[in-house]
Amino acid sequence: GRAQAVFQTTNATTLAVGGASRSGIEAALASVLERGDRVIVGNYGHFGELLCTLAERHGAVVERVAAEWGTPVDVDALVSRIRAAPPKLVAIVHADTSTGILQPLKEIGQACRDTGALLMVDAVLSLGGCAVEVDGWNVDLAVGGLQKCLGGPPGLALLTASERARQVFTSRPSEVDGAYLDLNALEALWVRRHGLELAAVPMAMLYAAREALELVLEEGLAGRWERHARASRTLRAGLQAMGLELFADDRARVPMITLIRVPSGVDESGVRAQLLAERGIEIMAAFGPLRGQVWRIGTMGTNAALPSVLAVLAALEAVLASRGWDARPGAAVDAALAAESANAADDGGR
Amino acid sequence: GRAQAVFQTTNATTLAVGGASRSGIEAALASVLERGDRVIVGNYGHFGELLCTLAERHGAVVERVAAEWGTPVDVDALVSRIRAAPPKLVAIVHADTSTGILQPLKEIGQACRDTGALLMVDAVLSLGGCAVEVDGWNVDLAVGGLQKCLGGPPGLALLTASERARQVFTSRPSEVDGAYLDLNALEALWVRRHGLELAAVPMAMLYAAREALELVLEEGLAGRWERHARASRTLRAGLQAMGLELFADDRARVPMITLIRVPSGVDESGVRAQLLAERGIEIMAAFGPLRGQVWRIGTMGTNAALPSVLAVLAALEAVLASRGWDARPGAAVDAALAAESANAADDGGR
């Protein structure tokens, strides 16, 4: 019901994995992959690397189609690779929090469907914050988490599998590595309600998931996506008015996290520590090659709203000013409010 | 801190696994076992079978030392097997909910320590309800869950590993099957606080665990164990006064769940359904070879107390009476109250 609606799918095999988001990602990969299977991973950030690591851990031979951190994977190049020699599985992140980049998926899904490859998508960051069209894009396995744009607590992964994917894990000749993350067992428990393990399901997390999904559906998916997009536009207008430079090309950016280049001469971790200590606001460091070079500000769930955006802008302006950064006081908030008015006018004109 | 106290250990490697109790059991087995390793499983119920299944799933060659359902494993026989040909690991359940039997562990732990075998114990049911002396009994890996005698919600496993066990999983030549349940990664996250995954820990479950453990330690371990023992004695006195027969030998029974033989001619599942529908009390069916033959009544956490015991006795008496069972009305509650007085007198005499 609720999880299917959020994934935009009619997949019967839509279930919860009792663990962090990555337990769901590992369940998907471990359950369809066997030793020696070819996997193509579209890799444009930290969580693409994780897909490679996990696929290799479960015996697959991984071919990377990589993009530099800050751009999505070249869809034409990836599609050509898939069509030239279809792998068993293509795995890719939909929205990678390490780079703030959104990956277009539709053509990749079509190529997979045409060639018989399965498509597995890490939608942990994107689910609930922008469209994740599992059925519309021919995604065979998708995984989400509660704690990003669904606005719930961490500790439960949501997973959906197409009938094609289900055929693969139910009919594989070898056993899945490990029992806890075996989709055959998870499907028996959650979908067919078999097994004696119902007493062991994480009830508190299930209630949290039900409530989070209910709130998402009450708001409506389209409204929620637009709210995330507006919050990002508003935040970015304020940051630029402060004289800060955003990371990556605007057209490729996700609508739930914003990456900012740390100006030269500014103490990256010092600013974060001061924001947390003096203002109670946590912004995030970067991963891997971007470490020390960018800050990351999330606008997810309840924080994808004007009050949170204005609070972080005012706080960041004050902290930067205390460190000698030269920007007109109030410029960020003014620009954000102007952008919010323009957003509202856009909405009115529809 | 708190988890170490409950496990009665000084093990530095004491941590949480984000998942059901069995995720912790699988993490322990998967992390120390490699292909072809010899494992001896002491098997006296459903969860002993699970240890066999999981050890085999991770490539081990399992030798079973089995007991009939209703008795613990013969300690002398198991110790002889260990001493004659020490395996890499001995795995055993401390208290198996399927049979209500408590397994003595001290001599098994001594044999393991003497011979260099590791001892892994499933303490999911026992932890918090009776003594689990990880250090005192030379247990190398122990796993508990919040939702039994610790009185918390399901969804997080507690795990402790001795330095001997830690040496095994940190120095193994082959990779652990799977990443999510790899104790090397879990130790880096929880003990050494490495890694970028802190954002993914199940915070709501951690708060629940902290609160549950805090309540356990406020009560005191010895007091809590005695409360569980008293609740069982009281319940059993009432059941016997009703003319019901308990399963298994009294000396071997666990102090947190009571198994009752279903009298011949009584509808096992009908009684359970009626108790739930009319009284809101859930008692449990049995597993495997005991299915249909016994009921199981838990007295764990907050239910290990006189009001819960009297409520279930009165309800069961009424339901059985409605089905023609012949017992003096009130006999069960009277006997329970008499047993409770005797319990109190015993305490007073200390």
XYZ file of C-alpha atoms in Angstrom:
700
model
C 0.000 0.000 0.000
C 1.857 3.037 1.297
C 5.346 1.970 0.303
C 4.169 0.967 -3.170
C 2.637 4.424 -3.623
C 5.861 6.164 -2.624
C 7.908 3.950 -4.958
C 5.265 4.470 -7.695
C 4.994 0.765 -8.285
C 2.510 -2.069 -8.250
C 5.231 -4.596 -7.295
C 3.821 -7.201 -4.919
C 7.314 -7.678 -3.528
C 7.531 -4.392 -1.633
C 8.800 -4.857 1.884
C 10.906 -3.657 4.783
C 14.388 -4.804 5.753
C 15.068 -4.570 9.474
C 18.266 -2.543 9.409
C 19.905 0.596 8.074
C 19.334 1.644 4.453
C 22.449 -0.193 3.423
C 21.004 -3.444 4.722
C 18.358 -3.038 2.016
C 20.967 -2.262 -0.625
C 22.959 -5.317 0.358
C 19.819 -7.489 0.437
C 19.038 -6.463 -3.156
C 22.559 -7.085 -4.467
C 23.263 -10.259 -2.486
C 19.944 -11.825 -3.451
C 20.263 -11.481 -7.218
C 24.026 -11.820 -7.687
C 25.967 -15.069 -7.895
C 29.696 -15.731 -8.287
C 30.995 -14.452 -11.574
C 27.917 -12.461 -12.587
C 28.708 -9.366 -14.623
C 27.491 -6.109 -13.108
C 27.787 -2.626 -14.561
C 27.828 0.095 -11.913
C 27.219 3.690 -12.901
C 29.470 5.399 -10.409
C 29.513 9.136 -9.706
C 30.140 9.334 -5.963
C 30.645 7.648 -2.606
C 27.486 5.559 -2.725
C 28.265 4.374 -6.246
C 31.553 3.114 -4.810
C 29.562 1.309 -2.135
C 27.526 -0.440 -4.841
C 30.776 -1.626 -6.445
C 32.136 -2.832 -3.107
C 28.970 -4.704 -2.194
C 28.543 -6.290 -5.639
C 32.161 -7.485 -5.532
C 31.713 -8.704 -1.978
C 28.954 -10.963 -3.279
C 31.072 -12.411 -6.033
C 30.145 -10.256 -9.004
C 32.574 -9.003 -11.614
C 32.030 -5.247 -11.606
C 32.547 -2.954 -14.589
C 32.462 0.707 -13.670
C 31.061 3.436 -15.876
C 32.331 6.359 -13.893
C 31.750 10.086 -13.873
C 33.803 12.705 -12.112
C 32.381 13.753 -8.767
C 30.051 16.603 -9.693
C 28.426 15.232 -12.829
C 25.998 12.378 -13.416
C 27.045 9.314 -15.374
C 26.857 9.882 -19.147
C 23.607 8.153 -20.018
C 24.545 7.545 -23.666
C 27.832 5.930 -22.706
C 26.172 3.724 -20.092
C 23.343 2.732 -22.427
C 25.828 1.845 -25.156
C 27.731 -0.373 -22.746
C 24.529 -2.112 -21.675
C 23.342 -2.669 -25.249
C 26.729 -3.823 -26.488
C 27.085 -6.543 -23.853
C 24.140 -6.787 -21.472
C 25.195 -7.647 -17.903
C 23.046 -9.490 -15.398
C 22.568 -6.304 -13.402
C 23.068 -2.576 -13.749
C 23.346 -0.794 -10.402
C 23.298 2.940 -9.893
C 22.512 5.569 -7.284
C 19.584 7.841 -8.062
C 20.729 10.790 -5.944
C 24.208 10.607 -4.426
C 24.502 12.634 -1.234
C 28.279 12.812 -1.594
C 28.065 14.936 -4.745
C 24.516 16.278 -4.671
C 23.962 14.977 -8.188
C 20.752 13.493 -9.569
C 21.121 10.681 -12.089
C 18.580 10.436 -14.957
C 17.345 6.844 -15.041
C 14.652 6.454 -17.685
C 16.857 5.633 -20.672
C 19.004 3.360 -18.549
C 15.886 1.486 -17.484
C 14.752 1.152 -21.078
C 18.118 -0.257 -22.141
C 17.990 -2.762 -19.299
C 14.467 -3.839 -20.162
C 15.332 -4.190 -23.861
C 18.392 -6.309 -23.161
C 17.153 -8.374 -20.208
C 19.482 -6.811 -17.672
C 18.081 -6.029 -14.222
C 18.259 -2.433 -12.978
C 18.939 -1.843 -9.280
C 18.630 1.716 -7.944
C 19.745 3.180 -4.618
C 16.927 5.657 -3.970
C 17.783 6.247 -0.314
C 18.279 9.994 -0.717
C 15.698 10.613 -3.423
C 12.638 8.685 -2.206
C 10.001 11.148 -1.064
C 12.015 14.170 -2.210
C 11.608 13.828 -5.962
C 10.010 11.437 -8.438
C 11.190 7.817 -8.145
C 9.210 6.062 -10.866
C 9.990 2.425 -10.242
C 7.485 1.114 -12.770
C 7.669 4.049 -15.190
C 11.446 3.814 -15.483
C 11.652 -0.005 -15.497
C 13.542 -0.207 -12.221
C 13.725 -3.832 -11.013
C 15.069 -3.281 -7.518
C 14.863 -0.013 -5.590
C 15.823 0.726 -2.009
C 14.847 3.693 0.161
C 15.404 4.762 3.736
C 13.070 6.493 6.153
C 15.517 9.057 7.441
C 16.031 11.253 4.399
C 13.109 12.837 2.526
C 10.510 10.529 4.083
C 11.159 12.320 7.356
C 11.307 9.257 9.627
C 14.010 7.818 11.870
C 16.872 5.668 10.519
C 16.787 1.931 11.117
C 14.514 0.429 8.469
C 15.067 0.063 4.733
C 12.253 -0.050 2.198
C 12.734 -2.294 -0.805
C 10.700 -3.092 -3.893
C 11.416 -5.819 -6.449
C 9.828 -6.360 -9.851
C 8.537 -9.749 -10.902
C 11.633 -10.042 -13.126
C 13.903 -9.500 -10.138
C 11.804 -11.877 -8.068
C 12.210 -14.589 -10.692
C 15.972 -14.186 -10.406
C 16.262 -14.522 -6.651
C 13.631 -17.245 -6.315
C 15.136 -19.443 -9.024
C 18.877 -18.923 -8.510
C 20.784 -22.187 -8.277
C 23.149 -21.117 -5.479
C 22.161 -19.994 -2.000
C 22.235 -16.297 -1.149
C 25.256 -15.324 0.986
C 23.706 -15.073 4.401
C 20.185 -15.559 5.689
C 19.201 -12.281 7.278
C 19.398 -10.301 4.033
C 18.082 -13.068 1.749
C 15.109 -11.669 -0.173
C 13.607 -15.151 -0.347
C 13.269 -15.151 3.438
C 12.229 -11.504 3.558
C 9.550 -12.111 0.949
C 8.243 -15.114 2.870
C 8.024 -13.000 6.004
C 6.667 -9.724 4.666
C 4.737 -10.624 1.545
C 3.577 -14.193 2.071
C 3.519 -13.844 5.903
C 5.113 -17.229 6.313
C 7.495 -18.161 9.028
C 7.571 -17.921 12.766
C 9.610 -14.761 12.781
C 6.816 -12.240 13.068
C 7.696 -11.784 16.721
C 11.112 -10.539 15.664
C 10.060 -7.708 13.363
C 11.127 -4.257 14.527
C 7.656 -3.088 15.553
C 8.668 0.375 16.727
C 10.379 0.998 13.393
C 7.359 -0.316 11.499
C 5.073 2.102 13.290
C 7.523 4.880 12.490
C 7.545 3.832 8.842
C 3.773 3.679 8.659
C 3.421 7.126 10.171
C 6.149 8.641 7.966
C 4.630 7.180 4.799
C 1.141 8.238 5.867
C 2.339 11.820 6.299
C 4.016 11.703 2.894
C 0.844 10.464 1.212
C -1.352 12.975 3.049
C 0.846 15.746 1.710
C 0.822 14.133 -1.727
C 3.899 13.055 -3.641
C 3.847 15.907 -6.155
C 3.396 18.517 -3.436
C 6.200 17.023 -1.401
C 8.585 16.973 -4.360
C 7.736 20.599 -5.151
C 8.330 21.551 -1.508
C 11.796 19.997 -1.632
C 12.556 21.741 -4.940
C 11.389 25.105 -3.580
C 13.430 24.789 -0.404
C 16.551 24.130 -2.448
C 15.930 27.032 -4.822
C 15.330 29.358 -1.886
C 18.425 28.161 -0.052
C 20.592 28.446 -3.127
C 19.411 31.995 -3.878
C 20.396 32.996 -0.353
C 23.789 31.304 -0.509
C 24.639 32.961 -3.810
C 23.545 36.367 -2.487
C 26.062 35.779 0.308
C 28.744 35.466 -2.367
C 29.141 31.724 -1.993
C 29.641 29.443 -4.961
C 27.558 26.307 -5.378
C 29.089 22.990 -6.401
C 28.239 21.377 -9.729
C 25.971 22.339 -12.576
C 22.528 23.582 -11.600
C 20.701 21.251 -13.992
C 22.287 18.169 -12.402
C 21.660 19.048 -8.775
C 19.380 17.084 -6.462
C 16.534 18.995 -4.788
C 17.280 17.821 -1.237
C 20.917 18.625 -0.531
C 23.029 21.604 -1.552
C 26.798 21.540 -1.858
C 28.731 24.774 -1.401
C 32.350 25.346 -2.310
C 34.280 26.375 0.795
C 35.827 29.776 -0.071
C 39.589 29.763 -0.064
C 41.034 30.812 3.247
C 37.925 29.771 5.187
C 38.266 27.034 7.803
C 35.887 24.320 6.594
C 35.539 22.380 9.835
C 35.778 25.483 12.023
C 32.679 26.963 10.415
C 30.753 23.729 10.901
C 31.810 23.472 14.527
C 30.857 27.093 15.202
C 27.456 26.666 13.538
C 26.747 23.661 15.718
C 28.051 25.158 18.948
C 26.576 28.651 18.619
C 23.477 28.040 16.542
C 22.607 24.395 17.038
C 22.707 23.873 13.274
C 24.583 20.947 11.785
C 25.804 21.125 8.234
C 27.835 18.295 6.834
C 31.369 17.717 5.688
C 32.078 16.132 2.331
C 33.318 12.670 1.421
C 36.309 11.413 -0.507
C 37.801 13.776 -3.081
C 35.527 16.636 -2.002
C 36.554 16.427 1.647
C 37.502 19.878 2.930
C 36.341 21.515 -0.289
C 32.577 21.646 0.131
C 29.912 21.929 2.776
C 26.665 20.059 2.409
C 23.308 21.405 3.621
C 20.333 19.086 3.603
C 16.783 20.278 3.086
C 14.864 17.064 3.660
C 11.532 16.185 5.196
C 10.415 18.822 7.698
C 13.568 20.855 7.008
C 12.520 21.384 3.389
C 10.690 24.540 4.436
C 11.266 28.280 4.592
C 11.888 28.594 8.355
C 14.721 26.048 8.257
C 16.193 27.632 5.147
C 16.158 31.132 6.640
C 17.587 29.875 9.923
C 20.571 28.215 8.272
C 21.203 31.213 6.011
C 21.136 33.690 8.888
C 23.352 31.456 11.009
C 25.882 30.814 8.255
C 26.012 34.522 7.427
C 26.701 35.384 11.064
C 29.367 32.722 11.464
C 31.128 33.720 8.232
C 30.914 37.416 9.197
C 32.533 36.623 12.556
C 35.413 35.158 10.552
C 35.793 38.208 8.320
C 33.707 37.117 5.337
C 32.470 40.247 3.568
C 28.774 40.139 2.688
C 26.004 42.668 3.207
C 24.183 41.725 6.433
C 20.744 40.353 5.609
C 21.525 39.849 1.925
C 21.069 36.096 2.117
C 17.717 36.190 3.858
C 16.501 38.972 1.538
C 17.445 36.964 -1.547
C 15.847 33.831 -0.131
C 12.608 35.661 0.562
C 12.646 37.121 -2.960
C 13.188 33.655 -4.396
C 10.372 32.285 -2.244
C 8.039 34.990 -3.615
C 9.035 34.075 -7.144
C 8.409 30.408 -6.320
C 4.965 31.323 -5.036
C 4.225 33.425 -8.124
C 5.268 30.490 -10.306
C 2.868 28.281 -8.426
C 0.088 30.840 -8.800
C 0.630 31.029 -12.531
C 0.024 27.348 -13.064
C 28.985 0.452 29.827
C 25.373 -0.658 30.216
C 25.491 -3.543 27.755
C 28.750 -4.799 29.263
C 27.135 -4.818 32.702
C 24.152 -6.819 31.485
C 26.425 -9.315 29.706
C 28.670 -9.421 32.829
C 31.742 -8.775 30.753
C 34.603 -6.343 30.355
C 34.829 -7.048 26.607
C 35.719 -3.862 24.730
C 33.958 -5.268 21.677
C 30.406 -4.914 22.968
C 28.124 -3.344 20.405
C 24.730 -3.152 18.710
C 23.712 -4.687 15.407
C 21.026 -2.731 13.591
C 18.497 -5.484 13.015
C 16.525 -8.267 14.676
C 18.219 -10.527 17.233
C 19.029 -13.021 14.521
C 21.042 -10.367 12.688
C 23.360 -10.402 15.703
C 23.510 -14.199 15.731
C 24.348 -14.244 12.040
C 26.951 -11.485 12.485
C 28.708 -13.577 15.141
C 28.707 -16.795 13.115
C 29.475 -15.231 9.736
C 32.348 -13.178 11.120
C 34.310 -16.003 12.713
C 33.498 -18.908 10.372
C 35.238 -19.682 7.094
C 34.622 -22.412 4.515
C 35.269 -25.822 5.944
C 35.583 -24.775 9.586
C 34.371 -27.424 12.035
C 31.580 -26.296 14.341
C 29.910 -28.284 17.101
C 26.358 -27.161 17.800
C 24.651 -28.212 20.982
C 21.106 -28.527 19.713
C 18.028 -28.945 21.910
C 15.358 -26.908 20.092
C 14.325 -24.633 17.262
C 16.987 -22.011 17.844
C 19.707 -24.640 18.027
C 18.542 -25.715 14.568
C 18.881 -22.085 13.479
C 22.506 -22.069 14.680
C 23.162 -25.166 12.545
C 21.479 -23.602 9.515
C 23.366 -20.325 9.830
C 26.749 -21.979 10.452
C 26.238 -24.184 7.383
C 25.081 -21.195 5.371
C 28.448 -19.611 6.094
C 30.399 -22.627 4.965
C 31.041 -24.460 8.214
C 30.898 -28.222 8.648
C 28.445 -28.691 11.503
C 28.479 -31.569 13.961
C 25.351 -31.747 16.093
C 25.290 -32.852 19.702
C 21.560 -33.120 20.057
C 19.126 -33.542 22.913
C 15.471 -34.408 22.673
C 13.171 -31.412 22.867
C 12.561 -31.030 26.572
C 16.033 -31.670 27.967
C 19.265 -29.687 27.769
C 22.249 -31.039 25.912
C 24.226 -33.566 27.970
C 27.142 -31.463 29.178
C 29.475 -34.424 29.699
C 28.847 -35.732 26.201
C 29.394 -32.303 24.655
C 32.527 -31.641 26.702
C 33.945 -35.035 25.706
C 33.370 -34.253 22.051
C 35.065 -30.882 22.411
C 38.070 -32.295 24.254
C 38.439 -35.263 21.907
C 38.621 -33.117 18.782
C 38.363 -29.393 19.437
C 36.425 -27.546 16.714
C 36.948 -23.931 15.744
C 33.646 -22.985 17.351
C 31.053 -24.426 19.689
C 27.642 -22.783 19.319
C 24.715 -23.260 21.654
C 21.536 -21.557 22.804
C 21.455 -20.540 26.457
C 17.663 -20.607 26.835
C 15.633 -21.993 23.947
C 12.136 -20.511 23.800
C 10.899 -23.461 21.753
C 11.412 -25.913 24.617
C 11.673 -23.673 27.665
C 14.926 -25.352 28.608
C 17.971 -23.657 30.160
C 21.363 -24.983 29.101
C 24.194 -25.040 31.679
C 27.226 -23.409 30.066
C 30.070 -23.200 32.556
C 31.700 -26.569 31.893
C 31.246 -26.136 28.160
C 33.013 -22.781 28.373
C 35.857 -24.324 30.359
C 36.311 -27.089 27.788
C 36.376 -24.515 24.993
C 38.910 -22.350 26.788
C 41.123 -25.358 27.568
C 41.120 -26.572 23.983
C 41.217 -23.262 22.126
C 37.708 -23.542 20.683
C 35.544 -20.429 20.628
C 32.185 -20.540 22.417
C 29.250 -18.673 20.858
C 26.035 -18.375 22.879
C 22.562 -17.266 21.792
C 21.418 -15.407 24.911
C 18.454 -13.701 23.250
C 15.892 -15.170 25.625
C 18.023 -15.310 28.763
C 19.715 -11.899 28.838
C 18.216 -9.840 31.626
C 16.075 -12.721 32.898
C 18.755 -14.873 34.486
C 22.531 -14.866 34.898
C 24.487 -14.670 31.629
C 28.096 -14.686 32.791
C 30.002 -13.991 29.616
C 33.371 -13.615 31.331
C 32.710 -16.038 34.182
C 31.716 -18.854 31.835
C 34.348 -18.126 29.158
C 31.821 -17.225 26.493
C 33.561 -15.706 23.454
C 30.550 -14.435 21.540
C 27.147 -13.742 23.043
C 24.081 -12.183 21.462
C 21.015 -10.726 23.140
C 17.860 -8.955 22.019
C 15.978 -6.092 23.604
C 12.514 -7.558 23.303
C 12.654 -10.457 25.719
C 13.707 -10.010 29.361
C 15.322 -6.605 28.753
C 11.818 -5.268 28.197
C 12.529 -3.151 25.102
C 11.186 -3.225 21.558
C 12.516 -5.659 18.923
C 14.828 -4.344 16.210
C 18.312 -4.156 17.701
C 20.678 -6.971 18.671
C 23.310 -6.669 21.384
C 26.569 -8.502 20.836
C 29.740 -8.959 22.828
C 32.979 -10.552 21.626
C 36.010 -11.602 23.656
C 39.506 -10.616 22.609
C 39.975 -14.225 21.441
C 36.954 -13.946 19.172
C 38.095 -10.528 17.999
C 41.481 -11.959 17.023
C 39.694 -14.508 14.867
C 37.522 -12.116 12.899
C 40.161 -9.400 12.542
C 42.838 -11.783 11.266
C 40.830 -14.195 9.113
C 42.301 -14.646 5.649
C 38.995 -14.663 3.748
C 36.426 -11.890 3.670
C 33.288 -12.228 5.747
C 30.206 -13.131 3.663
C 28.477 -9.801 3.371
C 29.287 -6.352 4.657
C 26.336 -5.343 6.810
C 26.874 -8.106 9.366
C 30.689 -8.084 9.260
C 31.941 -7.597 12.818
C 35.034 -5.863 11.477
C 32.836 -3.077 10.110
C 30.554 -3.100 13.152
C 33.524 -2.827 15.471
C 34.943 0.074 13.463
C 31.608 1.844 13.703
C 30.596 1.153 17.293
C 33.818 0.635 19.173
C 36.427 2.619 17.280
C 33.853 5.137 15.962
C 35.413 5.083 12.539
C 33.562 5.444 9.313
C 31.060 7.828 7.867
C 28.095 5.676 8.755
C 27.149 7.270 12.037
C 24.279 9.007 10.268
C 22.832 5.603 9.434
C 22.625 4.144 12.947
C 19.093 3.389 14.121
C 18.878 6.250 16.612
C 15.352 5.524 17.831
C 16.349 1.936 18.563
C 19.508 3.086 20.329
C 17.536 5.351 22.613
C 15.188 2.448 23.299
C 18.166 0.220 24.087
C 19.734 2.794 26.391
C 16.493 3.256 28.298
C 15.804 -0.483 28.531
C 19.316 -1.202 29.812
C 19.158 1.724 32.232
C 15.936 0.343 33.726
C 17.519 -3.095 34.015
C 20.539 -1.711 35.840
C 18.415 0.499 38.099
C 16.506 -2.588 39.171
C 19.770 -4.503 39.526
C 20.610 -7.703 37.728
C 20.153 -10.007 40.718
C 16.811 -8.460 41.593
C 15.615 -8.740 38.038
C 16.627 -12.391 37.779
C 14.837 -13.140 41.046
C 11.713 -11.329 39.794
C 11.672 -13.528 36.686
C 12.201 -16.666 38.766
C 9.403 -15.703 41.168
C 6.962 -14.937 38.376
C 7.582 -18.360 36.867
C 7.200 -20.159 40.184
C 3.965 -18.307 40.876
C 2.590 -18.994 37.407
C 3.505 -22.655 37.562
C 1.875 -23.121 40.964
C -1.347 -21.699 39.544
C -1.236 -23.808 36.407
C -0.686 -26.998 38.383
C -3.539 -26.121 40.759
C -5.735 -25.889 37.659
C -4.811 -29.487 36.923
C -2.524 -28.674 34.026
C 0.733 -30.500 33.432
C 3.935 -28.581 32.784
C 6.358 -29.597 30.058
C 9.855 -30.859 30.889
C 11.719 -31.384 34.106
C 11.465 -28.586 36.651
C 15.224 -28.390 37.208
C 15.855 -27.734 33.517
C 13.236 -25.050 32.976
C 14.008 -21.440 32.106
C 12.645 -18.762 34.417
C 11.026 -16.621 31.701
C 8.749 -18.902 29.712
C 6.520 -21.752 30.821
C 5.422 -24.615 28.599
C 2.172 -26.402 29.383
C 1.050 -29.698 27.925
C -2.272 -29.216 26.122
C -4.687 -31.652 27.802
C -6.006 -34.328 25.473
C -9.299 -33.353 23.883
C -8.638 -29.603 24.296
C -8.410 -27.464 21.159
C -4.908 -25.976 21.311
C -5.405 -23.115 18.878
C -9.027 -22.526 19.890
C -7.993 -21.747 23.457
C -5.323 -19.329 22.274
C -7.735 -17.585 19.921
C -10.372 -17.278 22.641
C -7.850 -15.895 25.151
C -6.808 -13.252 22.659
C -10.306 -12.345 21.499
C -12.066 -12.306 24.881
C -9.270 -11.380 27.258
C -6.673 -9.628 25.123
C -4.035 -12.087 26.313
C -1.711 -13.738 23.841
C -0.105 -17.033 24.699
C 2.042 -18.764 22.142
C 1.894 -21.885 20.050
C 4.828 -24.274 19.968
C 7.394 -24.990 17.274
C 8.407 -28.102 15.402
C 7.807 -31.415 17.154
C 5.903 -29.733 20.016
C 3.444 -27.964 17.702
C -0.109 -28.576 18.880
C 1.122 -30.279 22.051
C 2.096 -27.370 24.273
C 1.217 -23.779 24.989
C 3.920 -21.311 25.899
C 3.398 -18.438 28.350
C 6.097 -15.810 28.636
C 6.825 -13.932 31.840
C 9.422 -11.462 30.626
C 10.289 -7.880 31.431
C 7.281 -6.008 32.838
C 5.162 -9.169 32.551
C 7.366 -10.979 35.056
C 5.140 -9.711 37.844
C 2.183 -10.857 39.939
C -0.563 -8.848 38.183
C 0.306 -10.335 34.781
C 0.574 -13.808 36.244
C -2.800 -13.584 37.972
C -4.430 -12.108 34.872
C -3.289 -14.935 32.625
C -4.259 -17.589 35.200
C -7.752 -16.164 35.668
C -8.255 -15.816 31.937
C -6.995 -19.284 31.120
C -9.165 -20.767 33.862
C -12.250 -19.036 32.477
C -11.542 -20.043 28.896
C -10.894 -23.664 29.841
C -14.034 -23.710 32.037
C -16.090 -22.446 29.105
C -14.864 -25.473 27.225
C -15.776 -27.920 29.958
C -12.448 -28.211 31.778
C -13.111 -29.236 35.336
C -11.211 -27.191 37.917
C -12.348 -25.442 41.093
C -13.001 -21.790 40.202
C -10.326 -19.605 41.750
C -7.994 -22.509 42.501
C -5.282 -21.212 40.165
C -5.228 -17.699 41.570
C -5.338 -19.025 45.147
C -2.382 -21.303 44.522
C -0.461 -18.517 42.811
C -1.034 -16.169 45.730
C 0.073 -18.879 48.156
C 3.212 -19.455 46.112
C 3.861 -15.723 46.029
C 3.622 -15.586 49.831
C 6.061 -18.464 50.083
C 8.377 -16.646 47.661
C 8.165 -13.541 49.846
C 8.852 -15.563 52.980
C 11.886 -17.088 51.293
C 13.165 -13.630 50.482
C 12.562 -12.488 54.027
C 14.560 -15.393 55.392
C 17.718 -14.442 53.534
